[in-house]
PDB file of C-alpha atoms in Angstrom:
ATOM      1  CA  MET A   1     -40.542 153.979  81.511  1.00 78.00           C
ATOM      2  CA  GLY A   2     -38.748 156.109  79.199  1.00 87.00           C
ATOM      3  CA  PHE A   3     -41.569 156.601  76.740  1.00 93.00           C
ATOM      4  CA  LYS A   4     -43.660 157.555  79.717  1.00 95.00           C
ATOM      5  CA  ALA A   5     -41.243 160.246  81.175  1.00 94.00           C
ATOM      6  CA  CYS A   6     -40.817 161.675  77.688  1.00 95.00           C
ATOM      7  CA  LEU A   7     -44.516 162.097  77.138  1.00 96.00           C
ATOM      8  CA  ASP A   8     -44.845 163.852  80.634  1.00 96.00           C
ATOM      9  CA  ALA A   9     -42.022 166.012  79.592  1.00 96.00           C
ATOM     10  CA  VAL A  10     -43.291 166.965  76.134  1.00 97.00           C
ATOM     11  CA  LEU A  11     -46.759 167.700  77.385  1.00 97.00           C
ATOM     12  CA  VAL A  12     -45.313 170.265  79.826  1.00 97.00           C
ATOM     13  CA  ARG A  13     -42.704 171.740  77.222  1.00 96.00           C
ATOM     14  CA  VAL A  14     -45.336 172.354  74.628  1.00 97.00           C
ATOM     15  CA  SER A  15     -48.230 173.648  76.839  1.00 97.00           C
ATOM     16  CA  GLY A  16     -46.311 175.222  79.782  1.00 97.00           C
ATOM     17  CA  ASP A  17     -48.785 173.580  82.090  1.00 96.00           C
ATOM     18  CA  GLN A  18     -46.946 171.906  84.992  1.00 95.00           C
ATOM     19  CA  ARG A  19     -50.162 170.356  86.258  1.00 95.00           C
ATOM     20  CA  LEU A  20     -50.777 167.869  83.346  1.00 96.00           C
ATOM     21  CA  PRO A  21     -48.589 165.014  84.706  1.00 95.00           C
ATOM     22  CA  LYS A  22     -50.908 165.094  87.903  1.00 94.00           C
ATOM     23  CA  ARG A  23     -53.970 164.473  85.958  1.00 94.00           C
ATOM     24  CA  THR A  24     -55.739 161.250  86.496  1.00 95.00           C
ATOM     25  CA  GLU A  25     -56.176 160.909  82.687  1.00 96.00           C
ATOM     26  CA  MET A  26     -52.241 160.628  82.422  1.00 96.00           C
ATOM     27  CA  ALA A  27     -52.333 156.895  83.760  1.00 96.00           C
ATOM     28  CA  ALA A  28     -54.187 155.763  80.574  1.00 96.00           C
ATOM     29  CA  LEU A  29     -51.969 157.932  78.334  1.00 96.00           C
ATOM     30  CA  ARG A  30     -48.764 156.683  79.754  1.00 96.00           C
ATOM     31  CA  ASP A  31     -49.825 152.992  78.997  1.00 95.00           C
ATOM     32  CA  LYS A  32     -49.640 153.826  75.389  1.00 96.00           C
ATOM     33  CA  ALA A  33     -46.918 156.430  75.573  1.00 94.00           C
ATOM     34  CA  GLY A  34     -44.916 154.777  72.821  1.00 93.00           C
ATOM     35  CA  SER A  35     -47.591 155.237  70.259  1.00 95.00           C
ATOM     36  CA  PHE A  36     -47.312 159.006  70.317  1.00 95.00           C
ATOM     37  CA  VAL A  37     -43.582 158.949  69.288  1.00 94.00           C
ATOM     38  CA  ALA A  38     -42.759 159.638  65.845  1.00 94.00           C
ATOM     39  CA  GLU A  39     -39.043 158.768  66.266  1.00 93.00           C
ATOM     40  CA  PHE A  40     -36.640 157.968  69.109  1.00 90.00           C
ATOM     41  CA  ARG A  41     -32.909 157.387  69.722  1.00 84.00           C
ATOM     42  CA  TYR A  42     -30.469 156.524  72.233  1.00 79.00           C
ATOM     43  CA  ARG A  43     -27.165 158.295  73.197  1.00 68.00           C
ATOM     44  CA  ASP A  44     -24.232 156.515  74.954  1.00 67.00           C
ATOM     45  CA  ARG A  45     -23.247 158.760  77.697  1.00 62.00           C
ATOM     46  CA  LEU A  46     -19.711 156.958  77.686  1.00 61.00           C
ATOM     47  CA  GLU A  47     -19.613 157.384  73.945  1.00 58.00           C
ATOM     48  CA  GLY A  48     -15.888 157.207  72.875  1.00 58.00           C
ATOM     49  CA  ILE A  49     -15.044 155.206  76.139  1.00 59.00           C
ATOM     50  CA  PRO A  50     -14.171 151.541  75.540  1.00 59.00           C
ATOM     51  CA  ILE A  51     -16.303 148.870  77.241  1.00 58.00           C
ATOM     52  CA  HIS A  52     -14.089 148.136  80.526  1.00 58.00           C
ATOM     53  CA  ASP A  53     -16.006 145.430  82.265  1.00 56.00           C
ATOM     54  CA  GLU A  54     -17.824 142.166  81.930  1.00 52.00           C
ATOM     55  CA  GLN A  55     -21.133 143.814  81.885  1.00 51.00           C
ATOM     56  CA  GLY A  56     -20.423 145.435  78.637  1.00 51.00           C
ATOM     57  CA  THR A  57     -23.185 147.629  77.214  1.00 53.00           C
ATOM     58  CA  HIS A  58     -25.553 146.624  79.749  1.00 57.00           C
ATOM     59  CA  ASP A  59     -23.780 148.755  82.153  1.00 65.00           C
ATOM     60  CA  ARG A  60     -23.452 151.895  80.109  1.00 64.00           C
ATOM     61  CA  PRO A  61     -25.958 154.769  80.738  1.00 70.00           C
ATOM     62  CA  HIS A  62     -27.857 156.164  77.914  1.00 67.00           C
ATOM     63  CA  ASP A  63     -30.027 159.208  77.172  1.00 78.00           C
ATOM     64  CA  LEU A  64     -33.416 158.499  75.347  1.00 87.00           C
ATOM     65  CA  THR A  65     -34.531 161.309  73.021  1.00 89.00           C
ATOM     66  CA  CYS A  66     -38.156 161.249  71.689  1.00 93.00           C
ATOM     67  CA  LEU A  67     -39.523 163.175  68.747  1.00 95.00           C
ATOM     68  CA  TYR A  68     -43.029 163.982  68.388  1.00 96.00           C
ATOM     69  CA  ARG A  69     -45.463 165.545  65.652  1.00 96.00           C
ATOM     70  CA  PRO A  70     -47.653 168.397  66.477  1.00 95.00           C
ATOM     71  CA  ASP A  71     -50.751 166.665  64.897  1.00 96.00           C
ATOM     72  CA  VAL A  72     -50.298 163.720  67.427  1.00 96.00           C
ATOM     73  CA  ILE A  73     -49.371 165.836  70.548  1.00 97.00           C
ATOM     74  CA  ASP A  74     -51.875 168.614  70.058  1.00 97.00           C
ATOM     75  CA  PRO A  75     -54.950 166.304  70.274  1.00 96.00           C
ATOM     76  CA  VAL A  76     -53.577 164.815  73.382  1.00 97.00           C
ATOM     77  CA  LEU A  77     -53.189 168.078  74.879  1.00 97.00           C
ATOM     78  CA  ALA A  78     -56.831 168.921  73.784  1.00 96.00           C
ATOM     79  CA  ALA A  79     -58.046 165.639  75.485  1.00 95.00           C
ATOM     80  CA  LEU A  80     -56.613 166.892  78.763  1.00 96.00           C
ATOM     81  CA  GLY A  81     -58.216 170.312  78.407  1.00 95.00           C
ATOM     82  CA  SER A  82     -54.967 171.951  77.472  1.00 96.00           C
ATOM     83  CA  LYS A  83     -53.368 173.614  74.277  1.00 96.00           C
ATOM     84  CA  PRO A  84     -49.977 174.364  72.856  1.00 97.00           C
ATOM     85  CA  TRP A  85     -48.232 177.548  74.061  1.00 97.00           C
ATOM     86  CA  LEU A  86     -47.696 179.167  70.653  1.00 94.00           C
ATOM     87  CA  GLY A  87     -46.679 182.589  71.667  1.00 88.00           C
ATOM     88  CA  GLU A  88     -42.927 183.601  71.763  1.00 91.00           C
ATOM     89  CA  ARG A  89     -41.578 182.653  75.346  1.00 95.00           C
ATOM     90  CA  PRO A  90     -40.746 185.798  77.325  1.00 96.00           C
ATOM     91  CA  HIS A  91     -36.867 186.488  78.118  1.00 98.00           C
ATOM     92  CA  LEU A  92     -36.703 186.709  81.799  1.00 98.00           C
ATOM     93  CA  ALA A  93     -34.298 188.849  83.974  1.00 98.00           C
ATOM     94  CA  ILE A  94     -33.714 186.956  87.323  1.00 98.00           C
ATOM     95  CA  PHE A  95     -33.562 189.078  90.498  1.00 98.00           C
ATOM     96  CA  LEU A  96     -32.606 186.792  93.322  1.00 98.00           C
ATOM     97  CA  ALA A  97     -31.419 187.244  96.946  1.00 97.00           C
ATOM     98  CA  ALA A  98     -29.713 184.347  98.378  1.00 97.00           C
ATOM     99  CA  GLU A  99     -28.962 183.630 102.017  1.00 96.00           C
ATOM    100  CA  GLN A 100     -27.069 180.774 103.639  1.00 93.00           C
ATOM    101  CA  GLY A 101     -26.141 181.711 107.470  1.00 91.00           C
ATOM    102  CA  THR A 102     -24.055 184.745 107.288  1.00 92.00           C
ATOM    103  CA  ARG A 103     -23.499 184.425 103.661  1.00 92.00           C
ATOM    104  CA  GLN A 104     -25.947 186.872 101.776  1.00 95.00           C
ATOM    105  CA  PHE A 105     -25.727 188.156  98.309  1.00 96.00           C
ATOM    106  CA  ALA A 106     -27.746 189.229  95.290  1.00 96.00           C
ATOM    107  CA  LEU A 107     -27.249 186.886  92.311  1.00 97.00           C
ATOM    108  CA  THR A 108     -25.806 188.982  89.512  1.00 97.00           C
ATOM    109  CA  ALA A 109     -24.019 188.228  86.108  1.00 97.00           C
ATOM    110  CA  ASP A 110     -20.537 189.078  87.608  1.00 94.00           C
ATOM    111  CA  ASP A 111     -20.250 187.880  91.092  1.00 91.00           C
ATOM    112  CA  GLU A 112     -18.243 184.694  91.425  1.00 92.00           C
ATOM    113  CA  ARG A 113     -20.283 183.749  94.640  1.00 91.00           C
ATOM    114  CA  GLY A 114     -23.304 182.984  92.384  1.00 93.00           C
ATOM    115  CA  ALA A 115     -21.405 180.976  89.655  1.00 96.00           C
ATOM    116  CA  ALA A 116     -22.845 177.519  90.706  1.00 96.00           C
ATOM    117  CA  MET A 117     -26.374 179.060  90.979  1.00 97.00           C
ATOM    118  CA  ARG A 118     -26.202 180.721  87.635  1.00 97.00           C
ATOM    119  CA  GLU A 119     -25.220 177.493  86.042  1.00 97.00           C
ATOM    120  CA  SER A 120     -28.009 175.653  87.696  1.00 98.00           C
ATOM    121  CA  PHE A 121     -30.527 178.296  86.795  1.00 98.00           C
ATOM    122  CA  VAL A 122     -29.598 178.133  83.112  1.00 98.00           C
ATOM    123  CA  ASN A 123     -29.940 174.259  83.211  1.00 97.00           C
ATOM    124  CA  ALA A 124     -33.353 174.695  84.603  1.00 98.00           C
ATOM    125  CA  THR A 125     -34.604 176.684  81.505  1.00 98.00           C
ATOM    126  CA  GLY A 126     -33.821 173.868  78.953  1.00 95.00           C
ATOM    127  CA  PRO A 127     -36.899 171.420  79.629  1.00 94.00           C
ATOM    128  CA  LEU A 128     -39.279 174.547  78.919  1.00 96.00           C
ATOM    129  CA  VAL A 129     -37.252 176.271  76.305  1.00 95.00           C
ATOM    130  CA  MET A 130     -37.079 179.536  78.361  1.00 97.00           C
ATOM    131  CA  ARG A 131     -34.427 182.184  78.335  1.00 97.00           C
ATOM    132  CA  ILE A 132     -32.808 183.950  81.177  1.00 98.00           C
ATOM    133  CA  VAL A 133     -30.380 186.892  81.942  1.00 98.00           C
ATOM    134  CA  PHE A 134     -28.961 187.891  85.099  1.00 98.00           C
ATOM    135  CA  PRO A 135     -28.509 191.554  85.960  1.00 97.00           C
ATOM    136  CA  GLU A 136     -25.044 193.180  86.159  1.00 97.00           C
ATOM    137  CA  ALA A 137     -24.014 194.223  89.757  1.00 96.00           C
ATOM    138  CA  SER A 138     -23.650 197.867  88.451  1.00 96.00           C
ATOM    139  CA  LEU A 139     -27.327 197.689  87.466  1.00 96.00           C
ATOM    140  CA  LEU A 140     -28.518 196.843  90.889  1.00 96.00           C
ATOM    141  CA  SER A 141     -25.993 199.087  92.524  1.00 95.00           C
ATOM    142  CA  ALA A 142     -27.187 202.180  90.610  1.00 95.00           C
ATOM    143  CA  SER A 143     -30.825 201.249  91.555  1.00 94.00           C
ATOM    144  CA  LYS A 144     -29.838 200.994  95.204  1.00 94.00           C
ATOM    145  CA  LEU A 145     -30.803 197.355  95.317  1.00 94.00           C
ATOM    146  CA  ASP A 146     -28.842 194.955  97.538  1.00 92.00           C
ATOM    147  CA  ASP A 147     -29.893 191.482  98.574  1.00 91.00           C
ATOM    148  CA  GLN A 148     -32.039 192.887 101.192  1.00 92.00           C
ATOM    149  CA  ALA A 149     -33.813 195.512  99.187  1.00 95.00           C
ATOM    150  CA  LEU A 150     -34.438 193.029  96.426  1.00 94.00           C
ATOM    151  CA  ARG A 151     -36.521 191.110  98.766  1.00 93.00           C
ATOM    152  CA  HIS A 152     -39.095 193.943  98.943  1.00 93.00           C
ATOM    153  CA  ALA A 153     -38.768 195.600  95.650  1.00 96.00           C
ATOM    154  CA  ASP A 154     -41.706 196.215  93.665  1.00 95.00           C
ATOM    155  CA  ILE A 155     -42.235 193.914  90.778  1.00 97.00           C
ATOM    156  CA  THR A 156     -43.047 196.828  88.494  1.00 95.00           C
ATOM    157  CA  THR A 157     -39.807 198.456  89.262  1.00 96.00           C
ATOM    158  CA  LEU A 158     -37.973 195.088  88.689  1.00 98.00           C
ATOM    159  CA  ASP A 159     -39.788 194.638  85.308  1.00 98.00           C
ATOM    160  CA  GLN A 160     -38.317 198.015  84.218  1.00 97.00           C
ATOM    161  CA  LEU A 161     -35.026 197.030  85.334  1.00 97.00           C
ATOM    162  CA  ALA A 162     -35.360 193.738  83.483  1.00 98.00           C
ATOM    163  CA  ARG A 163     -35.692 195.691  80.202  1.00 97.00           C
ATOM    164  CA  LYS A 164     -32.472 197.581  80.960  1.00 97.00           C
ATOM    165  CA  ALA A 165     -30.804 194.231  81.427  1.00 97.00           C
ATOM    166  CA  GLY A 166     -32.073 193.203  77.836  1.00 97.00           C
ATOM    167  CA  ALA A 167     -35.013 191.023  78.978  1.00 98.00           C
ATOM    168  CA  ASP A 168     -38.812 191.169  78.674  1.00 98.00           C
ATOM    169  CA  GLN A 169     -39.781 191.044  82.322  1.00 98.00           C
ATOM    170  CA  ALA A 170     -38.526 190.075  85.751  1.00 98.00           C
ATOM    171  CA  LEU A 171     -38.641 186.862  87.645  1.00 98.00           C
ATOM    172  CA  ALA A 172     -38.060 187.691  91.254  1.00 98.00           C
ATOM    173  CA  GLY A 173     -37.180 185.659  94.349  1.00 98.00           C
ATOM    174  CA  SER A 174     -35.444 184.715  97.400  1.00 98.00           C
ATOM    175  CA  ILE A 175     -33.617 181.670  98.444  1.00 98.00           C
ATOM    176  CA  VAL A 176     -32.776 180.894 102.050  1.00 98.00           C
ATOM    177  CA  TRP A 177     -30.984 177.838 103.450  1.00 97.00           C
ATOM    178  CA  SER A 178     -33.024 176.193 106.349  1.00 97.00           C
ATOM    179  CA  ASP A 179     -31.400 173.653 108.706  1.00 96.00           C
ATOM    180  CA  LYS A 180     -34.867 172.850 109.841  1.00 96.00           C
ATOM    181  CA  GLU A 181     -36.107 172.023 106.411  1.00 96.00           C
ATOM    182  CA  LEU A 182     -32.808 170.369 105.516  1.00 96.00           C
ATOM    183  CA  GLY A 183     -32.799 172.357 102.278  1.00 98.00           C
ATOM    184  CA  TRP A 184     -33.524 175.652 100.790  1.00 98.00           C
ATOM    185  CA  ILE A 185     -36.899 177.657 101.015  1.00 98.00           C
ATOM    186  CA  ALA A 186     -37.399 179.686  97.803  1.00 98.00           C
ATOM    187  CA  ASP A 187     -40.071 182.200  97.156  1.00 98.00           C
ATOM    188  CA  TRP A 188     -40.842 183.369  93.731  1.00 98.00           C
ATOM    189  CA  ARG A 189     -42.938 186.112  92.072  1.00 98.00           C
ATOM    190  CA  LEU A 190     -43.865 187.498  88.617  1.00 98.00           C
ATOM    191  CA  ALA A 191     -46.408 189.678  87.325  1.00 97.00           C
ATOM    192  CA  LEU A 192     -48.544 189.401  84.039  1.00 96.00           C
ATOM    193  CA  ASN A 193     -51.302 191.628  82.967  1.00 94.00           C
ATOM    194  CA  GLY A 194     -51.180 193.771  86.014  1.00 93.00           C
ATOM    195  CA  LYS A 195     -51.715 190.645  88.244  1.00 96.00           C
ATOM    196  CA  SER A 196     -48.793 189.502  90.581  1.00 96.00           C
ATOM    197  CA  TYR A 197     -48.403 185.727  91.356  1.00 98.00           C
ATOM    198  CA  ASN A 198     -46.369 184.185  94.214  1.00 98.00           C
ATOM    199  CA  TRP A 199     -45.241 180.573  94.827  1.00 98.00           C
ATOM    200  CA  GLN A 200     -42.931 178.737  97.161  1.00 98.00           C
ATOM    201  CA  VAL A 201     -40.978 175.514  97.581  1.00 98.00           C
ATOM    202  CA  ARG A 202     -39.355 174.147 100.811  1.00 98.00           C
ATOM    203  CA  GLY A 203     -36.678 171.789 101.725  1.00 98.00           C
ATOM    204  CA  VAL A 204     -35.204 171.303  98.301  1.00 98.00           C
ATOM    205  CA  SER A 205     -31.731 171.620  96.677  1.00 98.00           C
ATOM    206  CA  PHE A 206     -31.170 174.970  94.717  1.00 96.00           C
ATOM    207  CA  ASP A 207     -31.239 172.944  91.497  1.00 98.00           C
ATOM    208  CA  GLU A 208     -34.905 172.004  92.273  1.00 98.00           C
ATOM    209  CA  ALA A 209     -35.747 175.494  93.537  1.00 98.00           C
ATOM    210  CA  PHE A 210     -34.673 176.929  90.248  1.00 98.00           C
ATOM    211  CA  ARG A 211     -36.679 174.293  88.355  1.00 97.00           C
ATOM    212  CA  VAL A 212     -39.736 175.204  90.451  1.00 98.00           C
ATOM    213  CA  ALA A 213     -39.056 178.746  89.502  1.00 98.00           C
ATOM    214  CA  MET A 214     -39.046 178.187  85.749  1.00 98.00           C
ATOM    215  CA  ARG A 215     -41.946 175.646  85.875  1.00 97.00           C
ATOM    216  CA  GLY A 216     -43.957 178.392  87.641  1.00 98.00           C
ATOM    217  CA  ALA A 217     -43.069 181.092  85.236  1.00 98.00           C
ATOM    218  CA  ALA A 218     -44.077 178.970  82.495  1.00 98.00           C
ATOM    219  CA  GLN A 219     -47.347 178.129  84.022  1.00 97.00           C
ATOM    220  CA  ILE A 220     -48.222 181.723  84.411  1.00 98.00           C
ATOM    221  CA  LEU A 221     -46.877 183.084  81.140  1.00 97.00           C
ATOM    222  CA  SER A 222     -48.544 180.352  79.039  1.00 97.00           C
ATOM    223  CA  GLY A 223     -51.827 181.515  80.541  1.00 95.00           C
ATOM    224  CA  ASN A 224     -52.443 178.410  82.832  1.00 95.00           C
ATOM    225  CA  GLY A 225     -52.751 180.376  85.955  1.00 94.00           C
ATOM    226  CA  GLN A 226     -51.404 180.046  89.478  1.00 96.00           C
ATOM    227  CA  PRO A 227     -48.460 177.652  90.063  1.00 95.00           C
ATOM    228  CA  GLU A 228     -49.236 174.978  92.604  1.00 83.00           C
TER     229      GLU A 228
END
């Protein structure tokens, strides 16, 4: 199972195309997932902590890391009708309005209310090797953009602010807690080559909402079109 999960992850990481794991051809590829691996290793998550029960090493969680060669993975992508995303991955500025009941705020680099969300968003960038930055509150204030104004701000304007924040372009969105959905409703938008893209996820944790944001951004920026 570990080699299969690693194959899914590396294909998305290299191509930016989040649709690949859903392709019907993936079933046959997963059956021989180990054959694509150049090297692999395990890391004991409890490294340095002595074995403390009769189960011994069988009860200790491990992380699996798989290494692949481009000359192996590139043909796999080609067989799926895809290709590597070779260009430099854009640095994104996150413009996000958050709402949970009466608690509403814009996610900024220096507001403690958003500390957990910022950490989660950064974690979501890892699988796709993306970089993000959060705007300073002073930048939004100078632009008269509070959490409500952010929801309707023109993406071209946000792209300009992104460059002031040290990024290449903007990834904008809103995240609202829904008791009905038993989770967050997140809407995302991003522009590329004059075209604006929108996508949504409902009834999820904010960790998953941010993973959806980054997967969608990678899908668009890698040239693979509209996120699902």
